Amino acid sequence: MRREIALGLLIAGGALALAVSGYQAAPAQQTPAPKIVEVEKLKDNLFMLKGGGGNTAVFVTSTGVVVVDTKNPGWGQPILEKIKTLTDKPVTTIINTHTHADHVSGNVEFPATVDIVVQENTKTNMEKMGAVTGLATTPAPNIFKENNGRGMPKHTFKDKMTLGKDADRIDLYYFGRGHTNGDAFVVFPALRFMHAGDIFARKGPPLLDANNGGSGVLIGDTLAKAHATIKNVDSIITGHSTVMTWNDLKEYADFNKEFVAWARAEMKAGKSVDDAAKEYAIPSQFKDYTANANQSKTNIGVVYNELKK
Ligand SMILES: [Zn+2]
């Protein structure tokens, strides 16, 4: 009898502990961080929206709004709400610079009528939404499959495509592999502006997403081709940093070419990835560049793998 009572108390105590821990966990789940979109006005009809993933460009044309990149999951609606404070015009078009979740996920929250344009390899990558080299080994659930295909591209281009004309004109270019195998350069000729996405994310080591076709051997050449081919651009919206100049793009091409030449020499000298990573430092001529030892080490591995093939 006594033993049964004791057991009953133990069970009741366990249930109480579970209930308490459940009660404590709930409020944290109910108060997610507010999604704050910050606006930087670049021209009367061009804005950079910051926060929640990659930089978003909002280009207001005579017929509607073109949005370049739509940030992380849950940020589509905050982008739409912020656009309403900038113009009464509806969003007509989304351009995604590449496949990564922090640039495409908001697509699913836009009206289904919105046209979506990407480079053709990016469409293939978005069908998979595979793991990103150097980040997670298992990919997040495919947000487009979860939304029955909503937010997937409706139009693609291979090397070049023009949307609209005159003041509304947008030129899309693809110059080869780099950050992924589908990085679009989005040019607004009338404004002398370009959105480069993550092939120029910041002044520092790039993310080279080999799993999505990226290339450490080729990224410098791809950037140099963009710099040599595209004309009449002064300012560049980067993937994750501030607005940069046209000369900054040339310098970034040189930075990446320098890196692959150095990695090639290290491999030739028989250095392991670990040994090479310990030696690496950003060359002094790249003045305001930020080091990222983990990314540089991953990138040495990516370059070595390519050179071995
Ligand atoms: Zn990216």
mmCIF file of N, CA and C and ligand atoms in Angstrom, residues 54 69 97-103 132 135 179-180 183 197-199 201 207 209 239-240, ligand 1:
data_model
loop_
_atom_site.group_PDB
_atom_site.id
_atom_site.type_symbol
_atom_site.label_atom_id
_atom_site.label_comp_id
_atom_site.label_asym_id
_atom_site.label_seq_id
_atom_site.Cartn_x
_atom_site.Cartn_y
_atom_site.Cartn_z
ATOM 1 N N GLY A 54 19.979 38.319 -47.793
ATOM 2 C CA GLY A 54 20.687 39.133 -48.781
ATOM 3 C C GLY A 54 20.006 40.473 -49.020
ATOM 4 N N ASP A 69 15.790 39.682 -55.402
ATOM 5 C CA ASP A 69 16.046 38.863 -54.199
ATOM 6 C C ASP A 69 15.028 39.134 -53.078
ATOM 7 N N THR A 97 18.990 36.498 -57.884
ATOM 8 C CA THR A 97 20.368 36.478 -58.386
ATOM 9 C C THR A 97 20.964 35.076 -58.382
ATOM 10 N N HIS A 98 20.505 34.214 -57.456
ATOM 11 C CA HIS A 98 20.990 32.825 -57.385
ATOM 12 C C HIS A 98 20.107 32.045 -56.436
ATOM 13 N N THR A 99 20.406 30.771 -56.225
ATOM 14 C CA THR A 99 19.474 29.834 -55.572
ATOM 15 C C THR A 99 19.407 29.908 -54.050
ATOM 16 N N HIS A 100 20.336 30.578 -53.381
ATOM 17 C CA HIS A 100 20.419 30.415 -51.924
ATOM 18 C C HIS A 100 19.179 30.887 -51.179
ATOM 19 N N ALA A 101 18.881 30.141 -50.084
ATOM 20 C CA ALA A 101 17.640 30.347 -49.328
ATOM 21 C C ALA A 101 17.468 31.782 -48.836
ATOM 22 N N ASP A 102 18.586 32.459 -48.540
ATOM 23 C CA ASP A 102 18.476 33.838 -48.031
ATOM 24 C C ASP A 102 18.285 34.867 -49.150
ATOM 25 N N HIS A 103 18.086 34.395 -50.384
ATOM 26 C CA HIS A 103 17.820 35.272 -51.534
ATOM 27 C C HIS A 103 16.521 34.932 -52.272
ATOM 28 N N VAL A 132 24.415 23.652 -49.024
ATOM 29 C CA VAL A 132 25.391 24.662 -49.450
ATOM 30 C C VAL A 132 26.770 24.258 -48.934
ATOM 31 N N LEU A 135 28.426 25.019 -45.339
ATOM 32 C CA LEU A 135 27.392 25.318 -44.334
ATOM 33 C C LEU A 135 26.778 23.991 -43.891
ATOM 34 N N HIS A 179 30.139 32.023 -57.423
ATOM 35 C CA HIS A 179 29.519 31.709 -56.121
ATOM 36 C C HIS A 179 28.664 30.444 -56.267
ATOM 37 N N THR A 180 27.895 30.350 -57.365
ATOM 38 C CA THR A 180 27.161 29.146 -57.780
ATOM 39 C C THR A 180 27.406 28.995 -59.290
ATOM 40 N N ASP A 183 24.824 32.616 -61.209
ATOM 41 C CA ASP A 183 24.835 33.979 -60.661
ATOM 42 C C ASP A 183 24.489 35.020 -61.721
ATOM 43 N N GLY A 197 24.404 40.420 -56.435
ATOM 44 C CA GLY A 197 24.140 39.239 -55.622
ATOM 45 C C GLY A 197 25.395 38.800 -54.880
ATOM 46 N N ASP A 198 25.493 37.501 -54.599
ATOM 47 C CA ASP A 198 26.579 37.013 -53.749
ATOM 48 C C ASP A 198 27.860 36.696 -54.501
ATOM 49 N N ILE A 199 27.892 36.866 -55.826
ATOM 50 C CA ILE A 199 29.184 36.707 -56.487
ATOM 51 C C ILE A 199 30.078 37.894 -56.089
ATOM 52 N N ALA A 201 29.524 39.557 -52.619
ATOM 53 C CA ALA A 201 28.716 39.712 -51.404
ATOM 54 C C ALA A 201 29.297 40.769 -50.479
ATOM 55 N N LEU A 207 31.859 32.900 -50.518
ATOM 56 C CA LEU A 207 31.371 31.536 -50.311
ATOM 57 C C LEU A 207 31.396 30.886 -51.690
ATOM 58 N N ASP A 209 30.125 27.811 -53.466
ATOM 59 C CA ASP A 209 29.174 26.719 -53.256
ATOM 60 C C ASP A 209 29.309 25.670 -54.363
ATOM 61 N N GLY A 239 25.758 41.535 -52.347
ATOM 62 C CA GLY A 239 24.870 40.547 -51.758
ATOM 63 C C GLY A 239 24.558 40.818 -50.288
ATOM 64 N N HIS A 240 25.589 41.210 -49.532
ATOM 65 C CA HIS A 240 25.386 41.326 -48.079
ATOM 66 C C HIS A 240 26.091 42.525 -47.454
HETATM 67 ZN ZN ZN B 1 24.492 33.052 -51.745
#
